Amino acid sequence: MDSFVQLHSEQVSLVIKLAPAPEVIYWGKRIAQLDQAQFGQLLHSQQRAVPQARLDHDVPLTLCPELGRGSFGSSGIEGHRHGLASMPRFDYVSHQQSNQGVEIECADSVAQLALTISLNLDQSGVLSKRMVLTNRANDDYTLNKLALTLPLPFRAAELESYHGRWSREFQAQRQTISHGSWVVENRRGRTSHEYFPGCLLGTAGFSDQQGEVWGFHLAWSGNHQWRADIKSDGRRLLQAGEWLIPGEVILKAGESYATPELLATYSTTGINGIRRANHHYVRQQILPFDQHKPRPVHLNTWEGIYFDHDPEYICQMASEAAQMGVERFIIDDGWFKGRNNDKSSLGDWTLDRTKYSNGLEPVISHVNSLGMEFGIWVEPEMVNPDSDLFRTHPEWLLACDGYQQPTGRYQYVLNLQNSDCFQYLYHCLDSLLSTHNIGYVKWDMNRELVQATHQGSGAVHGQTQALYRLIDQLVAAHPKVEIESCSSGGGRIDYEILKRTCRFWTSDCNDALERQTIQKHMGIFFPPEVMGAHIGPYRSHTTRRSHDINLRGLTALNGHMGVELDPVKESEQEKQAFAKYIALHKQYRALLHSGDSFYLDSGDQTRLAYGVTKADHTLITVCQLAMPDYALPEPLLIEHLDSQRSYRVRLVDYPQSSAQLMKASDGWWQQGEITIKGEWLAKVGITLPILDPEACLLLSIEAI
């Protein structure tokens, strides 16, 4: 019988000792295939000492650490059966391996619990892990926690996590880990703006280009908990799973609970290696749309007209949008019955005939006649107290009986586990899509879950699963319709919702300076083609800050581009500027949405330099966030190019205002381009023109 399992990708290897309980012996840079004798040698080389004044035997750090085995850190499982069976120990029973995956069966005959651990190592280097717990007893088993655990080496000394809030998502926080625990919990009922379910751990000082890094993401759209433990013996682990409300999961005889999927990535080339592996994995395993079809440029009406809907005026907007190069026109909130502000009518998903006296068809036909696809905004999970739906069915709330449910953004959450409520929402959406030529749905979700119970018990898990079913059912009925995950911007961004949707609204903040940070960190986990990035108006609606079109245009260039404005009211000069960056995005869209993204390390923390490369073409954006540390910009070192080939470096976009910062110069940018060897670009670098604070430049680098 095999005593170990090994999985290999092009860059990564995983070796697991199976008995007495599954334990990772190695996870990191690819090693050679092992035979039984070599595994024995490897195992012998990893035999741990047993310290004095502790347990008299070695305690493995298994794939599901158990207090009952003497693992005094964070247990992988917590639960009980009427106070009993609270110290389970899962021993190896059998396993089945196929291709790059393995399914390991474990059991505890005393606690009468079975545990299945599934692991798969994708060729991109992304390791996925999932567990299923089954109750084999006749009595109920109350599950409080089932977390996914992976070990880390001693040299994993720093942790980067991502916090935030509405309109300021994906803010990085770096800390040294040497003793104790780092713990983060999200109890808001959706993926959340506050704590993105992902983190990085790495060697001291790891950066975009340097260091070993281990990256993690939990594919789940509800509550989650994260923990990094450094045990007193120095061993480290990362643990992630669903945070469960007490009593939320009670397994009856024969019932099972499946964890969300944990995705883990290893890199020897800093954060860029994590970024590259994640993008390849998402493109190959997750994205539900045809990747050969260009991602259309959007215009969303929200910041242009808000609730003020006039079909004739909207048609004028569409005409102006088409002239700018827009390819998908989306009507946002305000189209349905009685919806004149955010205090009423959510839940009443029928067209407002006082605004649209001739229906939606004339608007849709006009949009389509201009060569654009038509899209529409919905928020199906919500209901306003001031709505016909709430007045008719107050019992459909996701709430706790006997308590006053607080509103959030003047609305409540509907209980999708109520079958009548579920069918009502499906009927409304299905009818909307069946009777109109709608190709795109912007699916919003604008508040947290409070008192989330169903039939008296905690129900965030059930609500999240019901949401998935609702979207799945709708997509099955309308397979050509694309759905955007929007949750006050960045509130529901994760791999599991991405299996059902085609785009994220990254943030409600269109301030390009804020977006530089938001998009950098979101882009570690998600490729540019799913990152909604819009050119906003000159004066941001969320920060009241003003920016030149150069910063706004180049910031939006590197995602799935859209625009937020009323083009009827904009000046001809501003419309031409929007059109310029839309055309620029289309020119480079195939590269941006299929190449390998990267960031370059910089000694000046006020500057970001990033790009995308594929075959013989590289596109690099340099953004000067604030006043630079020095009078001269740091030369740009580009290491991934072929050292023996020559490259044409071309300055594609540069703000004219920045030129005033320099006296007469013979810099290469005066001619607009230069030819230079790849070796020089990597080792010597190339100098750059001076940039104003809050400005960008764009470089195209092509092999000759």
PDB file of C-alpha atoms in Angstrom, residues 356-598:
ATOM      1  CA  TYR A 356     -41.154  54.525 -19.682  1.00  0.00           C
ATOM      2  CA  SER A 357     -44.631  55.034 -21.115  1.00  0.00           C
ATOM      3  CA  ASN A 358     -43.710  53.105 -24.266  1.00  0.00           C
ATOM      4  CA  GLY A 359     -41.813  50.407 -22.390  1.00  0.00           C
ATOM      5  CA  LEU A 360     -38.114  49.611 -22.549  1.00  0.00           C
ATOM      6  CA  GLU A 361     -38.176  48.400 -26.143  1.00  0.00           C
ATOM      7  CA  PRO A 362     -37.663  51.784 -27.856  1.00  0.00           C
ATOM      8  CA  VAL A 363     -34.554  52.410 -25.717  1.00  0.00           C
ATOM      9  CA  ILE A 364     -33.190  48.911 -26.247  1.00  0.00           C
ATOM     10  CA  SER A 365     -33.831  49.067 -29.990  1.00  0.00           C
ATOM     11  CA  HIS A 366     -32.063  52.415 -30.212  1.00  0.00           C
ATOM     12  CA  VAL A 367     -29.064  51.102 -28.249  1.00  0.00           C
ATOM     13  CA  ASN A 368     -28.888  47.996 -30.441  1.00  0.00           C
ATOM     14  CA  SER A 369     -29.211  50.050 -33.627  1.00  0.00           C
ATOM     15  CA  LEU A 370     -26.039  51.888 -32.607  1.00  0.00           C
ATOM     16  CA  GLY A 371     -24.167  48.590 -32.441  1.00  0.00           C
ATOM     17  CA  MET A 372     -24.191  48.412 -28.654  1.00  0.00           C
ATOM     18  CA  GLU A 373     -25.420  45.707 -26.299  1.00  0.00           C
ATOM     19  CA  PHE A 374     -28.025  46.700 -23.714  1.00  0.00           C
ATOM     20  CA  GLY A 375     -27.667  46.007 -19.996  1.00  0.00           C
ATOM     21  CA  ILE A 376     -29.708  46.723 -16.879  1.00  0.00           C
ATOM     22  CA  TRP A 377     -29.231  47.027 -13.091  1.00  0.00           C
ATOM     23  CA  VAL A 378     -31.044  44.893 -10.497  1.00  0.00           C
ATOM     24  CA  GLU A 379     -30.758  44.221  -6.769  1.00  0.00           C
ATOM     25  CA  PRO A 380     -32.875  41.095  -6.324  1.00  0.00           C
ATOM     26  CA  GLU A 381     -31.807  40.163  -2.781  1.00  0.00           C
ATOM     27  CA  MET A 382     -33.205  43.380  -1.291  1.00  0.00           C
ATOM     28  CA  VAL A 383     -36.529  44.973  -0.430  1.00  0.00           C
ATOM     29  CA  ASN A 384     -37.473  48.442   0.793  1.00  0.00           C
ATOM     30  CA  PRO A 385     -39.998  48.715   3.650  1.00  0.00           C
ATOM     31  CA  ASP A 386     -41.772  51.153   1.327  1.00  0.00           C
ATOM     32  CA  SER A 387     -42.620  48.638  -1.411  1.00  0.00           C
ATOM     33  CA  ASP A 388     -45.586  46.597  -2.503  1.00  0.00           C
ATOM     34  CA  LEU A 389     -43.567  43.426  -1.985  1.00  0.00           C
ATOM     35  CA  PHE A 390     -42.838  44.166   1.664  1.00  0.00           C
ATOM     36  CA  ARG A 391     -46.397  45.248   2.371  1.00  0.00           C
ATOM     37  CA  THR A 392     -47.625  41.971   0.884  1.00  0.00           C
ATOM     38  CA  HIS A 393     -44.951  39.629   2.246  1.00  0.00           C
ATOM     39  CA  PRO A 394     -43.219  40.969   5.370  1.00  0.00           C
ATOM     40  CA  GLU A 395     -42.570  37.326   6.331  1.00  0.00           C
ATOM     41  CA  TRP A 396     -40.088  37.021   3.473  1.00  0.00           C
ATOM     42  CA  LEU A 397     -37.422  38.964   5.361  1.00  0.00           C
ATOM     43  CA  LEU A 398     -34.160  37.361   6.368  1.00  0.00           C
ATOM     44  CA  ALA A 399     -34.637  38.205  10.028  1.00  0.00           C
ATOM     45  CA  CYS A 400     -34.874  36.829  13.551  1.00  0.00           C
ATOM     46  CA  ASP A 401     -38.416  36.519  14.915  1.00  0.00           C
ATOM     47  CA  GLY A 402     -39.164  38.721  17.884  1.00  0.00           C
ATOM     48  CA  TYR A 403     -36.547  41.357  17.117  1.00  0.00           C
ATOM     49  CA  GLN A 404     -36.642  44.598  15.173  1.00  0.00           C
ATOM     50  CA  GLN A 405     -34.587  44.211  12.002  1.00  0.00           C
ATOM     51  CA  PRO A 406     -32.416  47.295  11.354  1.00  0.00           C
ATOM     52  CA  THR A 407     -32.487  48.725   7.870  1.00  0.00           C
ATOM     53  CA  GLY A 408     -29.307  49.348   5.918  1.00  0.00           C
ATOM     54  CA  ARG A 409     -29.371  51.856   3.054  1.00  0.00           C
ATOM     55  CA  TYR A 410     -33.124  51.989   3.749  1.00  0.00           C
ATOM     56  CA  GLN A 411     -33.584  48.334   2.837  1.00  0.00           C
ATOM     57  CA  TYR A 412     -33.944  44.808   4.181  1.00  0.00           C
ATOM     58  CA  VAL A 413     -32.584  41.480   2.914  1.00  0.00           C
ATOM     59  CA  LEU A 414     -34.966  38.875   1.496  1.00  0.00           C
ATOM     60  CA  ASN A 415     -34.753  35.255   2.656  1.00  0.00           C
ATOM     61  CA  LEU A 416     -33.779  33.323  -0.468  1.00  0.00           C
ATOM     62  CA  GLN A 417     -34.286  30.054   1.432  1.00  0.00           C
ATOM     63  CA  ASN A 418     -38.005  30.768   1.485  1.00  0.00           C
ATOM     64  CA  SER A 419     -39.145  28.866  -1.601  1.00  0.00           C
ATOM     65  CA  ASP A 420     -41.976  31.275  -2.415  1.00  0.00           C
ATOM     66  CA  CYS A 421     -39.631  34.258  -2.204  1.00  0.00           C
ATOM     67  CA  PHE A 422     -37.037  32.443  -4.322  1.00  0.00           C
ATOM     68  CA  GLN A 423     -39.587  31.628  -7.014  1.00  0.00           C
ATOM     69  CA  TYR A 424     -40.937  35.190  -7.023  1.00  0.00           C
ATOM     70  CA  LEU A 425     -37.467  36.626  -7.623  1.00  0.00           C
ATOM     71  CA  TYR A 426     -36.649  34.069 -10.283  1.00  0.00           C
ATOM     72  CA  HIS A 427     -39.931  34.784 -12.068  1.00  0.00           C
ATOM     73  CA  CYS A 428     -39.269  38.559 -12.031  1.00  0.00           C
ATOM     74  CA  LEU A 429     -35.759  38.191 -13.445  1.00  0.00           C
ATOM     75  CA  ASP A 430     -36.691  35.490 -15.935  1.00  0.00           C
ATOM     76  CA  SER A 431     -39.600  37.592 -17.203  1.00  0.00           C
ATOM     77  CA  LEU A 432     -37.396  40.670 -17.560  1.00  0.00           C
ATOM     78  CA  LEU A 433     -34.799  38.763 -19.589  1.00  0.00           C
ATOM     79  CA  SER A 434     -37.343  36.760 -21.604  1.00  0.00           C
ATOM     80  CA  THR A 435     -39.311  39.776 -22.805  1.00  0.00           C
ATOM     81  CA  HIS A 436     -36.380  42.104 -23.619  1.00  0.00           C
ATOM     82  CA  ASN A 437     -33.154  41.895 -25.564  1.00  0.00           C
ATOM     83  CA  ILE A 438     -30.964  42.306 -22.495  1.00  0.00           C
ATOM     84  CA  GLY A 439     -27.427  40.960 -22.786  1.00  0.00           C
ATOM     85  CA  TYR A 440     -26.058  42.085 -19.441  1.00  0.00           C
ATOM     86  CA  VAL A 441     -27.236  42.297 -15.835  1.00  0.00           C
ATOM     87  CA  LYS A 442     -25.488  44.398 -13.207  1.00  0.00           C
ATOM     88  CA  TRP A 443     -26.406  42.435 -10.049  1.00  0.00           C
ATOM     89  CA  ASP A 444     -26.018  44.636  -6.974  1.00  0.00           C
ATOM     90  CA  MET A 445     -26.155  43.777  -3.251  1.00  0.00           C
ATOM     91  CA  ASN A 446     -25.926  46.868  -1.077  1.00  0.00           C
ATOM     92  CA  ARG A 447     -25.974  45.854   2.572  1.00  0.00           C
ATOM     93  CA  GLU A 448     -24.797  43.340   5.151  1.00  0.00           C
ATOM     94  CA  LEU A 449     -26.864  40.531   6.647  1.00  0.00           C
ATOM     95  CA  VAL A 450     -28.123  41.165  10.181  1.00  0.00           C
ATOM     96  CA  GLN A 451     -30.016  38.582  12.264  1.00  0.00           C
ATOM     97  CA  ALA A 452     -29.599  36.157   9.372  1.00  0.00           C
ATOM     98  CA  THR A 453     -31.815  33.246  10.404  1.00  0.00           C
ATOM     99  CA  HIS A 454     -34.112  30.786   8.663  1.00  0.00           C
ATOM    100  CA  GLN A 455     -36.698  28.880  10.697  1.00  0.00           C
ATOM    101  CA  GLY A 456     -34.977  30.141  13.834  1.00  0.00           C
ATOM    102  CA  SER A 457     -31.427  28.993  13.030  1.00  0.00           C
ATOM    103  CA  GLY A 458     -28.398  30.807  11.618  1.00  0.00           C
ATOM    104  CA  ALA A 459     -28.673  30.969   7.861  1.00  0.00           C
ATOM    105  CA  VAL A 460     -25.803  32.799   6.168  1.00  0.00           C
ATOM    106  CA  HIS A 461     -24.581  29.474   4.770  1.00  0.00           C
ATOM    107  CA  GLY A 462     -28.032  28.650   3.406  1.00  0.00           C
ATOM    108  CA  GLN A 463     -28.545  32.187   2.076  1.00  0.00           C
ATOM    109  CA  THR A 464     -25.230  32.049   0.205  1.00  0.00           C
ATOM    110  CA  GLN A 465     -26.047  28.665  -1.307  1.00  0.00           C
ATOM    111  CA  ALA A 466     -29.514  29.886  -2.297  1.00  0.00           C
ATOM    112  CA  LEU A 467     -27.958  32.897  -4.047  1.00  0.00           C
ATOM    113  CA  TYR A 468     -25.743  30.543  -6.053  1.00  0.00           C
ATOM    114  CA  ARG A 469     -28.812  28.466  -7.000  1.00  0.00           C
ATOM    115  CA  LEU A 470     -30.738  31.558  -8.093  1.00  0.00           C
ATOM    116  CA  ILE A 471     -27.940  32.752 -10.368  1.00  0.00           C
ATOM    117  CA  ASP A 472     -27.284  29.232 -11.670  1.00  0.00           C
ATOM    118  CA  GLN A 473     -30.955  28.762 -12.536  1.00  0.00           C
ATOM    119  CA  LEU A 474     -31.115  32.131 -14.266  1.00  0.00           C
ATOM    120  CA  VAL A 475     -27.922  31.529 -16.270  1.00  0.00           C
ATOM    121  CA  ALA A 476     -29.179  28.093 -17.326  1.00  0.00           C
ATOM    122  CA  ALA A 477     -32.334  29.706 -18.696  1.00  0.00           C
ATOM    123  CA  HIS A 478     -30.445  32.618 -20.307  1.00  0.00           C
ATOM    124  CA  PRO A 479     -26.957  31.341 -21.149  1.00  0.00           C
ATOM    125  CA  LYS A 480     -26.084  34.309 -23.379  1.00  0.00           C
ATOM    126  CA  VAL A 481     -26.723  36.872 -20.643  1.00  0.00           C
ATOM    127  CA  GLU A 482     -23.653  38.010 -18.704  1.00  0.00           C
ATOM    128  CA  ILE A 483     -23.911  38.985 -15.028  1.00  0.00           C
ATOM    129  CA  GLU A 484     -21.740  41.453 -13.137  1.00  0.00           C
ATOM    130  CA  SER A 485     -21.129  40.960  -9.423  1.00  0.00           C
ATOM    131  CA  CYS A 486     -21.617  44.372  -7.835  1.00  0.00           C
ATOM    132  CA  SER A 487     -21.995  44.746  -4.094  1.00  0.00           C
ATOM    133  CA  SER A 488     -21.658  48.436  -3.289  1.00  0.00           C
ATOM    134  CA  GLY A 489     -18.571  47.995  -5.408  1.00  0.00           C
ATOM    135  CA  GLY A 490     -16.124  45.510  -3.872  1.00  0.00           C
ATOM    136  CA  GLY A 491     -18.360  43.747  -1.347  1.00  0.00           C
ATOM    137  CA  ARG A 492     -18.689  40.406  -3.157  1.00  0.00           C
ATOM    138  CA  ILE A 493     -15.469  39.580  -4.995  1.00  0.00           C
ATOM    139  CA  ASP A 494     -14.317  35.965  -4.812  1.00  0.00           C
ATOM    140  CA  TYR A 495     -13.693  32.920  -7.016  1.00  0.00           C
ATOM    141  CA  GLU A 496     -16.968  31.163  -6.199  1.00  0.00           C
ATOM    142  CA  ILE A 497     -19.207  34.014  -7.323  1.00  0.00           C
ATOM    143  CA  LEU A 498     -16.918  34.436 -10.350  1.00  0.00           C
ATOM    144  CA  LYS A 499     -17.871  30.941 -11.532  1.00  0.00           C
ATOM    145  CA  ARG A 500     -21.327  32.411 -12.167  1.00  0.00           C
ATOM    146  CA  THR A 501     -20.520  35.986 -13.165  1.00  0.00           C
ATOM    147  CA  CYS A 502     -18.328  37.634 -15.771  1.00  0.00           C
ATOM    148  CA  ARG A 503     -17.137  40.824 -14.155  1.00  0.00           C
ATOM    149  CA  PHE A 504     -16.707  42.601 -10.820  1.00  0.00           C
ATOM    150  CA  TRP A 505     -17.559  46.178 -10.076  1.00  0.00           C
ATOM    151  CA  THR A 506     -14.266  46.705  -8.283  1.00  0.00           C
ATOM    152  CA  SER A 507     -15.269  49.714  -6.192  1.00  0.00           C
ATOM    153  CA  ASP A 508     -17.895  52.430  -6.097  1.00  0.00           C
ATOM    154  CA  CYS A 509     -14.939  54.821  -6.021  1.00  0.00           C
ATOM    155  CA  ASN A 510     -13.972  56.028  -9.501  1.00  0.00           C
ATOM    156  CA  ASP A 511     -11.268  58.344  -8.166  1.00  0.00           C
ATOM    157  CA  ALA A 512      -8.322  57.220 -10.300  1.00  0.00           C
ATOM    158  CA  LEU A 513      -5.763  57.850  -7.559  1.00  0.00           C
ATOM    159  CA  GLU A 514      -7.632  55.601  -5.124  1.00  0.00           C
ATOM    160  CA  ARG A 515      -8.158  53.059  -7.892  1.00  0.00           C
ATOM    161  CA  GLN A 516      -4.386  52.664  -8.409  1.00  0.00           C
ATOM    162  CA  THR A 517      -4.067  50.989  -4.985  1.00  0.00           C
ATOM    163  CA  ILE A 518      -7.390  49.118  -5.167  1.00  0.00           C
ATOM    164  CA  GLN A 519      -6.635  47.633  -8.591  1.00  0.00           C
ATOM    165  CA  LYS A 520      -3.051  46.679  -7.702  1.00  0.00           C
ATOM    166  CA  HIS A 521      -4.077  44.421  -4.843  1.00  0.00           C
ATOM    167  CA  MET A 522      -7.250  43.069  -6.421  1.00  0.00           C
ATOM    168  CA  GLY A 523      -5.076  42.151  -9.409  1.00  0.00           C
ATOM    169  CA  ILE A 524      -3.012  39.728  -7.323  1.00  0.00           C
ATOM    170  CA  PHE A 525      -5.990  37.377  -7.368  1.00  0.00           C
ATOM    171  CA  PHE A 526      -8.017  38.376 -10.456  1.00  0.00           C
ATOM    172  CA  PRO A 527      -7.019  39.040 -14.091  1.00  0.00           C
ATOM    173  CA  PRO A 528      -7.687  42.463 -15.673  1.00  0.00           C
ATOM    174  CA  GLU A 529     -10.570  41.296 -17.876  1.00  0.00           C
ATOM    175  CA  VAL A 530     -12.883  40.808 -14.852  1.00  0.00           C
ATOM    176  CA  MET A 531     -11.867  44.012 -13.054  1.00  0.00           C
ATOM    177  CA  GLY A 532     -14.404  46.715 -13.852  1.00  0.00           C
ATOM    178  CA  ALA A 533     -12.369  49.920 -14.285  1.00  0.00           C
ATOM    179  CA  HIS A 534     -14.239  53.029 -15.423  1.00  0.00           C
ATOM    180  CA  ILE A 535     -13.114  56.479 -16.459  1.00  0.00           C
ATOM    181  CA  GLY A 536     -15.001  58.783 -14.162  1.00  0.00           C
ATOM    182  CA  PRO A 537     -15.761  62.486 -14.519  1.00  0.00           C
ATOM    183  CA  TYR A 538     -13.131  65.180 -13.953  1.00  0.00           C
ATOM    184  CA  ARG A 539     -14.387  65.639 -10.382  1.00  0.00           C
ATOM    185  CA  SER A 540     -14.878  62.349  -8.549  1.00  0.00           C
ATOM    186  CA  HIS A 541     -18.360  61.782  -7.124  1.00  0.00           C
ATOM    187  CA  THR A 542     -16.982  59.905  -4.098  1.00  0.00           C
ATOM    188  CA  THR A 543     -13.864  61.892  -3.108  1.00  0.00           C
ATOM    189  CA  ARG A 544     -14.644  65.292  -4.700  1.00  0.00           C
ATOM    190  CA  ARG A 545     -11.080  65.249  -6.008  1.00  0.00           C
ATOM    191  CA  SER A 546     -10.255  66.342  -9.568  1.00  0.00           C
ATOM    192  CA  HIS A 547      -7.927  64.582 -11.996  1.00  0.00           C
ATOM    193  CA  ASP A 548      -6.731  65.074 -15.541  1.00  0.00           C
ATOM    194  CA  ILE A 549      -7.987  62.636 -18.177  1.00  0.00           C
ATOM    195  CA  ASN A 550      -4.456  61.210 -18.420  1.00  0.00           C
ATOM    196  CA  LEU A 551      -4.632  59.666 -14.936  1.00  0.00           C
ATOM    197  CA  ARG A 552      -8.280  58.670 -15.308  1.00  0.00           C
ATOM    198  CA  GLY A 553      -7.782  57.147 -18.754  1.00  0.00           C
ATOM    199  CA  LEU A 554      -4.617  55.154 -18.096  1.00  0.00           C
ATOM    200  CA  THR A 555      -5.928  53.891 -14.740  1.00  0.00           C
ATOM    201  CA  ALA A 556      -9.017  52.474 -16.459  1.00  0.00           C
ATOM    202  CA  LEU A 557      -6.989  51.190 -19.423  1.00  0.00           C
ATOM    203  CA  ASN A 558      -5.626  48.230 -17.460  1.00  0.00           C
ATOM    204  CA  GLY A 559      -8.922  46.598 -16.494  1.00  0.00           C
ATOM    205  CA  HIS A 560     -12.280  45.909 -18.140  1.00  0.00           C
ATOM    206  CA  MET A 561     -12.849  49.467 -19.293  1.00  0.00           C
ATOM    207  CA  GLY A 562     -16.002  51.482 -18.927  1.00  0.00           C
ATOM    208  CA  VAL A 563     -17.052  55.087 -18.450  1.00  0.00           C
ATOM    209  CA  GLU A 564     -19.282  56.808 -15.881  1.00  0.00           C
ATOM    210  CA  LEU A 565     -20.674  60.097 -17.163  1.00  0.00           C
ATOM    211  CA  ASP A 566     -23.492  61.857 -18.930  1.00  0.00           C
ATOM    212  CA  PRO A 567     -21.972  62.337 -22.398  1.00  0.00           C
ATOM    213  CA  VAL A 568     -24.746  64.742 -23.433  1.00  0.00           C
ATOM    214  CA  LYS A 569     -23.594  67.308 -20.889  1.00  0.00           C
ATOM    215  CA  GLU A 570     -19.838  66.869 -21.411  1.00  0.00           C
ATOM    216  CA  SER A 571     -17.826  69.255 -23.536  1.00  0.00           C
ATOM    217  CA  GLU A 572     -16.658  68.188 -26.960  1.00  0.00           C
ATOM    218  CA  GLN A 573     -13.077  68.287 -25.695  1.00  0.00           C
ATOM    219  CA  GLU A 574     -13.861  65.929 -22.809  1.00  0.00           C
ATOM    220  CA  LYS A 575     -15.768  63.519 -25.069  1.00  0.00           C
ATOM    221  CA  GLN A 576     -12.823  63.412 -27.470  1.00  0.00           C
ATOM    222  CA  ALA A 577     -10.514  62.662 -24.543  1.00  0.00           C
ATOM    223  CA  PHE A 578     -12.759  59.791 -23.424  1.00  0.00           C
ATOM    224  CA  ALA A 579     -12.825  58.507 -27.001  1.00  0.00           C
ATOM    225  CA  LYS A 580      -9.029  58.632 -27.154  1.00  0.00           C
ATOM    226  CA  TYR A 581      -8.584  56.324 -24.150  1.00  0.00           C
ATOM    227  CA  ILE A 582     -11.382  54.016 -25.238  1.00  0.00           C
ATOM    228  CA  ALA A 583      -9.603  53.619 -28.578  1.00  0.00           C
ATOM    229  CA  LEU A 584      -6.289  53.083 -26.785  1.00  0.00           C
ATOM    230  CA  HIS A 585      -7.852  50.370 -24.642  1.00  0.00           C
ATOM    231  CA  LYS A 586      -9.278  48.635 -27.706  1.00  0.00           C
ATOM    232  CA  GLN A 587      -5.871  48.824 -29.415  1.00  0.00           C
ATOM    233  CA  TYR A 588      -4.221  46.916 -26.560  1.00  0.00           C
ATOM    234  CA  ARG A 589      -7.236  44.980 -25.234  1.00  0.00           C
ATOM    235  CA  ALA A 590      -6.164  41.565 -26.542  1.00  0.00           C
ATOM    236  CA  LEU A 591      -2.795  41.911 -24.810  1.00  0.00           C
ATOM    237  CA  LEU A 592      -4.223  43.340 -21.583  1.00  0.00           C
ATOM    238  CA  HIS A 593      -6.813  40.567 -21.276  1.00  0.00           C
ATOM    239  CA  SER A 594      -4.617  37.567 -22.050  1.00  0.00           C
ATOM    240  CA  GLY A 595      -1.022  38.430 -21.117  1.00  0.00           C
ATOM    241  CA  ASP A 596       0.932  37.995 -17.890  1.00  0.00           C
ATOM    242  CA  SER A 597       0.493  40.919 -15.522  1.00  0.00           C
ATOM    243  CA  PHE A 598       3.351  42.163 -13.328  1.00  0.00           C
TER     244      PHE A 598
END
